[in-house]
Amino acid sequence: MKKSYWPILLLIALVSIFFSCQKEFSIEVGDTLPNTLGRGNAGQCLPLTVGGTYFMGKDLGDTNFIEVQVAVNTIGAYTISTETINGYSFSGTGTFSDTGRVLVRLAGTGTPAAA
């Protein structure tokens, strides 16, 4: 009799999706950050707009950006950044002056390593 692993794989996938866009835990202050990024259909973080063209071996410039929706619960300074994947990443800093949903533009930096 074959043992089925699909229930375990399904559980791992669901747990991964649930925790993929959770608020970041800050060790420095021992608390969660008050603002959250927008989520896609399956719970993943998604940009609302992707700007620019991306060519292997060509540095990103001013036209390379993503815009993400942020639910702002607390006003104040922010820093948002992505991991570097395929040689490039996105980041932005600023100050939230009001609460509610806000579009934030993150500038792209780096050089795509592959097409």
CSV table of N, CA and C in Angstrom, one decimal:
chain,number,residue,atom,x,y,z
A,1,MET,N,0.8,-1.2,0.0
A,1,MET,CA,0.0,0.0,0.0
A,1,MET,C,0.9,1.2,0.0
A,2,LYS,N,0.6,2.2,-0.9
A,2,LYS,CA,1.4,3.4,-1.0
A,2,LYS,C,0.9,4.4,0.0
A,3,LYS,N,1.9,5.1,0.6
A,3,LYS,CA,1.6,6.2,1.6
A,3,LYS,C,1.5,7.5,0.8
A,4,SER,N,0.4,8.2,1.0
A,4,SER,CA,0.1,9.5,0.4
A,4,SER,C,0.7,10.6,1.2
A,5,TYR,N,1.5,11.5,0.5
A,5,TYR,CA,2.1,12.6,1.2
A,5,TYR,C,1.4,13.9,0.9
A,6,TRP,N,0.4,13.9,0.0
A,6,TRP,CA,-0.3,15.1,-0.4
A,6,TRP,C,-0.9,15.9,0.8
A,7,PRO,N,-1.5,15.3,1.9
A,7,PRO,CA,-2.0,16.1,3.0
A,7,PRO,C,-0.9,16.9,3.7
A,8,ILE,N,0.3,16.3,3.8
A,8,ILE,CA,1.4,17.0,4.5
A,8,ILE,C,1.9,18.1,3.6
A,9,LEU,N,2.0,17.9,2.3
A,9,LEU,CA,2.4,19.0,1.4
A,9,LEU,C,1.4,20.1,1.3
A,10,LEU,N,0.1,19.7,1.4
A,10,LEU,CA,-0.9,20.8,1.4
A,10,LEU,C,-0.8,21.6,2.6
A,11,LEU,N,-0.6,21.0,3.8
A,11,LEU,CA,-0.5,21.7,5.0
A,11,LEU,C,0.7,22.6,5.0
A,12,ILE,N,1.8,22.2,4.5
A,12,ILE,CA,3.0,23.0,4.4
A,12,ILE,C,2.8,24.2,3.5
A,13,ALA,N,2.1,24.0,2.3
A,13,ALA,CA,1.8,25.1,1.4
A,13,ALA,C,0.9,26.1,2.1
A,14,LEU,N,-0.2,25.7,2.8
A,14,LEU,CA,-1.1,26.6,3.5
A,14,LEU,C,-0.4,27.4,4.5
A,15,VAL,N,0.5,26.8,5.3
A,15,VAL,CA,1.2,27.5,6.4
A,15,VAL,C,2.1,28.5,5.7
A,16,SER,N,2.8,28.1,4.6
A,16,SER,CA,3.7,29.1,3.9
A,16,SER,C,2.9,30.3,3.4
A,17,ILE,N,1.8,30.1,2.8
A,17,ILE,CA,1.0,31.2,2.3
A,17,ILE,C,0.5,32.1,3.5
A,18,PHE,N,0.1,31.5,4.6
A,18,PHE,CA,-0.4,32.2,5.7
A,18,PHE,C,0.7,33.2,6.3
A,19,PHE,N,1.9,32.7,6.4
A,19,PHE,CA,3.0,33.5,7.0
A,19,PHE,C,3.8,34.3,6.0
A,20,SER,N,3.5,34.2,4.7
A,20,SER,CA,4.3,34.9,3.7
A,20,SER,C,4.2,36.5,3.8
A,21,CYS,N,3.1,37.0,4.2
A,21,CYS,CA,2.9,38.5,4.3
A,21,CYS,C,2.6,38.9,5.7
A,22,GLN,N,3.0,38.2,6.7
A,22,GLN,CA,2.7,38.6,8.0
A,22,GLN,C,3.5,39.8,8.4
A,23,LYS,N,3.1,40.6,9.4
A,23,LYS,CA,3.8,41.7,9.8
A,23,LYS,C,5.2,41.2,10.3
A,24,GLU,N,6.2,42.1,10.1
A,24,GLU,CA,7.5,41.7,10.5
A,24,GLU,C,7.7,41.8,12.0
A,25,PHE,N,8.4,40.9,12.7
A,25,PHE,CA,8.6,41.0,14.1
A,25,PHE,C,10.0,41.7,14.3
A,26,SER,N,10.0,42.7,15.1
A,26,SER,CA,11.2,43.4,15.3
A,26,SER,C,11.9,43.0,16.6
A,27,ILE,N,13.1,42.5,16.5
A,27,ILE,CA,13.8,42.0,17.7
A,27,ILE,C,14.2,43.2,18.6
A,28,GLU,N,14.5,44.3,17.9
A,28,GLU,CA,15.0,45.5,18.7
A,28,GLU,C,13.9,46.0,19.7
A,29,VAL,N,12.7,46.0,19.3
A,29,VAL,CA,11.7,46.6,20.2
A,29,VAL,C,10.7,45.5,20.7
A,30,GLY,N,10.8,44.3,20.1
A,30,GLY,CA,10.0,43.2,20.6
A,30,GLY,C,8.5,43.3,20.3
A,31,ASP,N,8.2,44.0,19.2
A,31,ASP,CA,6.8,44.2,18.8
A,31,ASP,C,6.6,44.1,17.3
A,32,THR,N,5.4,44.0,16.8
A,32,THR,CA,5.1,43.9,15.4
A,32,THR,C,5.0,45.3,14.8
A,33,LEU,N,5.4,45.4,13.5
A,33,LEU,CA,5.2,46.7,12.9
A,33,LEU,C,3.8,47.0,12.6
A,34,PRO,N,3.3,48.2,12.7
A,34,PRO,CA,1.9,48.5,12.6
A,34,PRO,C,1.3,48.6,11.2
A,35,ASN,N,2.1,48.6,10.2
A,35,ASN,CA,1.5,48.8,8.8
A,35,ASN,C,1.8,47.5,8.0
A,36,THR,N,0.9,47.2,7.0
A,36,THR,CA,1.0,46.0,6.3
A,36,THR,C,0.9,46.3,4.8
A,37,LEU,N,1.5,45.4,4.0
A,37,LEU,CA,1.5,45.5,2.5
A,37,LEU,C,0.2,44.8,2.0
A,38,GLY,N,-0.2,45.3,0.8
A,38,GLY,CA,-1.4,44.7,0.2
A,38,GLY,C,-1.1,43.2,-0.2
A,39,ARG,N,-2.2,42.4,-0.3
A,39,ARG,CA,-2.1,41.0,-0.6
A,39,ARG,C,-2.8,40.6,-1.9
A,40,GLY,N,-2.3,39.6,-2.5
A,40,GLY,CA,-2.9,39.1,-3.8
A,40,GLY,C,-4.0,38.1,-3.4
A,41,ASN,N,-4.5,37.4,-4.5
A,41,ASN,CA,-5.6,36.5,-4.3
A,41,ASN,C,-5.3,35.3,-3.4
A,42,ALA,N,-4.0,34.8,-3.5
A,42,ALA,CA,-3.7,33.7,-2.6
A,42,ALA,C,-2.9,34.1,-1.4
A,43,GLY,N,-3.0,35.3,-1.0
A,43,GLY,CA,-2.3,35.8,0.2
A,43,GLY,C,-0.9,36.3,0.0
A,44,GLN,N,-0.4,36.3,-1.2
A,44,GLN,CA,1.0,36.7,-1.5
A,44,GLN,C,1.0,38.2,-1.6
A,45,CYS,N,2.2,38.8,-1.3
A,45,CYS,CA,2.3,40.3,-1.5
A,45,CYS,C,2.5,40.5,-3.0
A,46,LEU,N,1.8,41.5,-3.5
A,46,LEU,CA,1.9,41.8,-4.9
A,46,LEU,C,2.1,43.3,-5.1
A,47,PRO,N,2.9,43.7,-6.1
A,47,PRO,CA,2.9,45.1,-6.5
A,47,PRO,C,1.6,45.4,-7.3
A,48,LEU,N,1.2,46.6,-7.2
A,48,LEU,CA,0.0,47.0,-8.1
A,48,LEU,C,0.5,47.5,-9.4
A,49,THR,N,1.7,48.1,-9.5
A,49,THR,CA,2.3,48.5,-10.8
A,49,THR,C,3.7,48.2,-10.9
A,50,VAL,N,4.1,47.7,-12.0
A,50,VAL,CA,5.6,47.4,-12.3
A,50,VAL,C,6.0,48.3,-13.4
A,51,GLY,N,7.0,49.2,-13.2
A,51,GLY,CA,7.4,50.1,-14.2
A,51,GLY,C,8.8,49.8,-14.8
A,52,GLY,N,9.0,50.1,-16.0
A,52,GLY,CA,10.3,49.9,-16.7
A,52,GLY,C,10.4,48.6,-17.4
A,53,THR,N,11.6,48.5,-18.1
A,53,THR,CA,11.9,47.3,-18.8
A,53,THR,C,13.1,46.7,-18.1
A,54,TYR,N,13.2,45.3,-18.1
A,54,TYR,CA,14.2,44.6,-17.4
A,54,TYR,C,15.0,43.7,-18.3
A,55,PHE,N,16.3,44.0,-18.6
A,55,PHE,CA,17.1,43.3,-19.5
A,55,PHE,C,18.3,42.7,-18.8
A,56,MET,N,18.6,41.4,-19.1
A,56,MET,CA,19.7,40.8,-18.5
A,56,MET,C,21.0,41.6,-18.7
A,57,GLY,N,21.7,41.9,-17.7
A,57,GLY,CA,23.0,42.6,-17.8
A,57,GLY,C,22.9,44.1,-17.9
A,58,LYS,N,21.7,44.6,-17.9
A,58,LYS,CA,21.5,46.1,-18.0
A,58,LYS,C,21.1,46.6,-16.6
A,59,ASP,N,21.8,47.6,-16.0
A,59,ASP,CA,21.5,48.2,-14.7
A,59,ASP,C,20.1,48.8,-14.8
A,60,LEU,N,19.4,48.7,-13.7
A,60,LEU,CA,18.1,49.3,-13.5
A,60,LEU,C,18.3,50.8,-13.4
A,61,GLY,N,17.3,51.6,-13.8
A,61,GLY,CA,17.4,53.0,-13.7
A,61,GLY,C,16.1,53.6,-13.1
A,62,ASP,N,15.9,54.9,-13.4
A,62,ASP,CA,14.8,55.7,-12.8
A,62,ASP,C,13.4,55.2,-13.2
A,63,THR,N,13.3,54.5,-14.3
A,63,THR,CA,12.0,54.0,-14.8
A,63,THR,C,11.7,52.6,-14.2
A,64,ASN,N,12.6,52.0,-13.5
A,64,ASN,CA,12.4,50.7,-12.9
A,64,ASN,C,11.9,50.9,-11.5
A,65,PHE,N,10.6,50.5,-11.2
A,65,PHE,CA,10.0,50.6,-9.9
A,65,PHE,C,8.9,49.7,-9.8
A,66,ILE,N,8.4,49.5,-8.6
A,66,ILE,CA,7.1,48.9,-8.3
A,66,ILE,C,6.3,49.8,-7.4
A,67,GLU,N,5.0,49.7,-7.5
A,67,GLU,CA,4.2,50.4,-6.5
A,67,GLU,C,3.4,49.4,-5.7
A,68,VAL,N,3.4,49.5,-4.4
A,68,VAL,CA,2.7,48.6,-3.6
A,68,VAL,C,1.7,49.4,-2.7
A,69,GLN,N,0.6,48.7,-2.4
A,69,GLN,CA,-0.4,49.3,-1.5
A,69,GLN,C,-0.1,49.0,0.0
A,70,VAL,N,-0.1,50.0,0.8
A,70,VAL,CA,0.2,49.8,2.2
A,70,VAL,C,-1.0,50.3,3.0
A,71,ALA,N,-1.4,49.5,4.0
A,71,ALA,CA,-2.5,49.9,4.9
A,71,ALA,C,-1.8,50.5,6.1
A,72,VAL,N,-1.8,51.9,6.2
A,72,VAL,CA,-1.1,52.6,7.2
A,72,VAL,C,-2.0,52.8,8.4
A,73,ASN,N,-1.5,52.2,9.6
A,73,ASN,CA,-2.3,52.4,10.8
A,73,ASN,C,-1.6,53.4,11.8
A,74,THR,N,-0.3,53.7,11.5
A,74,THR,CA,0.4,54.6,12.4
A,74,THR,C,1.2,55.5,11.5
A,75,ILE,N,1.1,56.8,11.8
A,75,ILE,CA,1.9,57.8,11.0
A,75,ILE,C,3.4,57.7,11.5
A,76,GLY,N,4.3,58.2,10.6
A,76,GLY,CA,5.7,58.2,10.9
A,76,GLY,C,6.5,57.7,9.8
A,77,ALA,N,7.8,57.6,10.0
A,77,ALA,CA,8.8,57.3,9.0
A,77,ALA,C,8.7,55.8,8.7
A,78,TYR,N,9.0,55.4,7.4
A,78,TYR,CA,9.0,54.0,7.0
A,78,TYR,C,10.2,53.7,6.1
A,79,THR,N,10.6,52.5,6.1
A,79,THR,CA,11.5,51.9,5.1
A,79,THR,C,11.0,50.6,4.7
A,80,ILE,N,10.8,50.4,3.4
A,80,ILE,CA,10.3,49.2,2.8
A,80,ILE,C,11.4,48.7,1.8
A,81,SER,N,11.7,47.4,1.9
A,81,SER,CA,12.7,46.9,0.9
A,81,SER,C,12.3,45.4,0.6
A,82,THR,N,12.7,45.0,-0.5
A,82,THR,CA,12.6,43.6,-0.9
A,82,THR,C,13.9,42.9,-0.8
A,83,GLU,N,13.9,41.5,-0.9
A,83,GLU,CA,15.1,40.8,-1.0
A,83,GLU,C,15.6,41.0,-2.5
A,84,THR,N,16.9,40.7,-2.6
A,84,THR,CA,17.5,40.7,-4.0
A,84,THR,C,17.3,39.4,-4.6
A,85,ILE,N,16.6,39.4,-5.7
A,85,ILE,CA,16.3,38.2,-6.5
A,85,ILE,C,16.7,38.5,-8.0
A,86,ASN,N,17.4,37.5,-8.6
A,86,ASN,CA,17.8,37.7,-10.0
A,86,ASN,C,18.7,38.9,-10.1
A,87,GLY,N,19.4,39.4,-9.1
A,87,GLY,CA,20.3,40.5,-9.2
A,87,GLY,C,19.8,41.8,-8.9
A,88,TYR,N,18.5,42.0,-8.7
A,88,TYR,CA,18.0,43.3,-8.4
A,88,TYR,C,17.0,43.3,-7.2
A,89,SER,N,16.7,44.5,-6.7
A,89,SER,CA,15.7,44.6,-5.6
A,89,SER,C,15.0,45.9,-5.7
A,90,PHE,N,14.1,46.2,-4.8
A,90,PHE,CA,13.3,47.4,-4.7
A,90,PHE,C,13.3,47.9,-3.3
A,91,SER,N,13.3,49.3,-3.1
A,91,SER,CA,13.3,49.8,-1.8
A,91,SER,C,12.7,51.3,-1.8
A,92,GLY,N,12.3,51.7,-0.7
A,92,GLY,CA,11.8,53.1,-0.6
A,92,GLY,C,11.7,53.5,0.9
A,93,THR,N,11.9,54.8,1.1
A,93,THR,CA,11.8,55.4,2.4
A,93,THR,C,10.9,56.6,2.4
A,94,GLY,N,10.4,57.0,3.5
A,94,GLY,CA,9.5,58.2,3.5
A,94,GLY,C,8.9,58.4,4.8
A,95,THR,N,7.8,59.2,4.8
A,95,THR,CA,7.0,59.4,6.1
A,95,THR,C,5.5,59.3,5.7
A,96,PHE,N,4.8,58.5,6.5
A,96,PHE,CA,3.4,58.4,6.4
A,96,PHE,C,2.8,59.6,7.2
A,97,SER,N,2.1,60.5,6.6
A,97,SER,CA,1.5,61.6,7.3
A,97,SER,C,0.1,61.4,7.7
A,98,ASP,N,-0.5,60.3,7.2
A,98,ASP,CA,-1.9,60.1,7.5
A,98,ASP,C,-2.1,58.6,7.5
A,99,THR,N,-3.2,58.1,8.1
A,99,THR,CA,-3.5,56.7,8.1
A,99,THR,C,-4.4,56.3,6.9
A,100,GLY,N,-4.6,55.0,6.6
A,100,GLY,CA,-5.4,54.6,5.5
A,100,GLY,C,-4.6,53.9,4.5
A,101,ARG,N,-5.2,53.6,3.3
A,101,ARG,CA,-4.4,52.9,2.2
A,101,ARG,C,-3.6,53.9,1.4
A,102,VAL,N,-2.4,53.6,1.2
A,102,VAL,CA,-1.5,54.5,0.5
A,102,VAL,C,-0.7,53.7,-0.6
A,103,LEU,N,-0.5,54.3,-1.7
A,103,LEU,CA,0.4,53.7,-2.7
A,103,LEU,C,1.8,54.1,-2.5
A,104,VAL,N,2.8,53.2,-2.4
A,104,VAL,CA,4.2,53.6,-2.1
A,104,VAL,C,5.0,53.1,-3.3
A,105,ARG,N,5.8,54.0,-3.9
A,105,ARG,CA,6.7,53.6,-5.0
A,105,ARG,C,8.1,53.2,-4.4
A,106,LEU,N,8.5,52.0,-4.8
A,106,LEU,CA,9.8,51.4,-4.5
A,106,LEU,C,10.7,51.4,-5.7
A,107,ALA,N,11.8,52.1,-5.6
A,107,ALA,CA,12.8,52.2,-6.7
A,107,ALA,C,13.6,50.9,-6.8
A,108,GLY,N,13.8,50.5,-8.1
A,108,GLY,CA,14.6,49.3,-8.4
A,108,GLY,C,16.1,49.6,-8.5
A,109,THR,N,16.9,48.7,-8.0
A,109,THR,CA,18.4,48.8,-8.1
A,109,THR,C,19.0,47.5,-8.4
A,110,GLY,N,20.1,47.5,-9.1
A,110,GLY,CA,20.8,46.2,-9.4
A,110,GLY,C,20.8,46.0,-10.9
A,111,THR,N,21.2,44.7,-11.2
A,111,THR,CA,21.3,44.3,-12.6
A,111,THR,C,20.7,42.9,-12.8
A,112,PRO,N,19.7,42.8,-13.6
A,112,PRO,CA,19.2,41.4,-13.8
A,112,PRO,C,20.2,40.4,-14.3
A,113,ALA,N,20.3,39.3,-13.6
A,113,ALA,CA,21.3,38.3,-13.9
A,113,ALA,C,20.8,37.3,-15.0
A,114,ALA,N,19.5,37.2,-15.2
A,114,ALA,CA,19.0,36.3,-16.2
A,114,ALA,C,17.8,37.0,-16.8
A,115,ALA,N,17.4,36.5,-18.0
A,115,ALA,CA,16.2,37.1,-18.7
A,115,ALA,C,15.0,36.8,-17.9
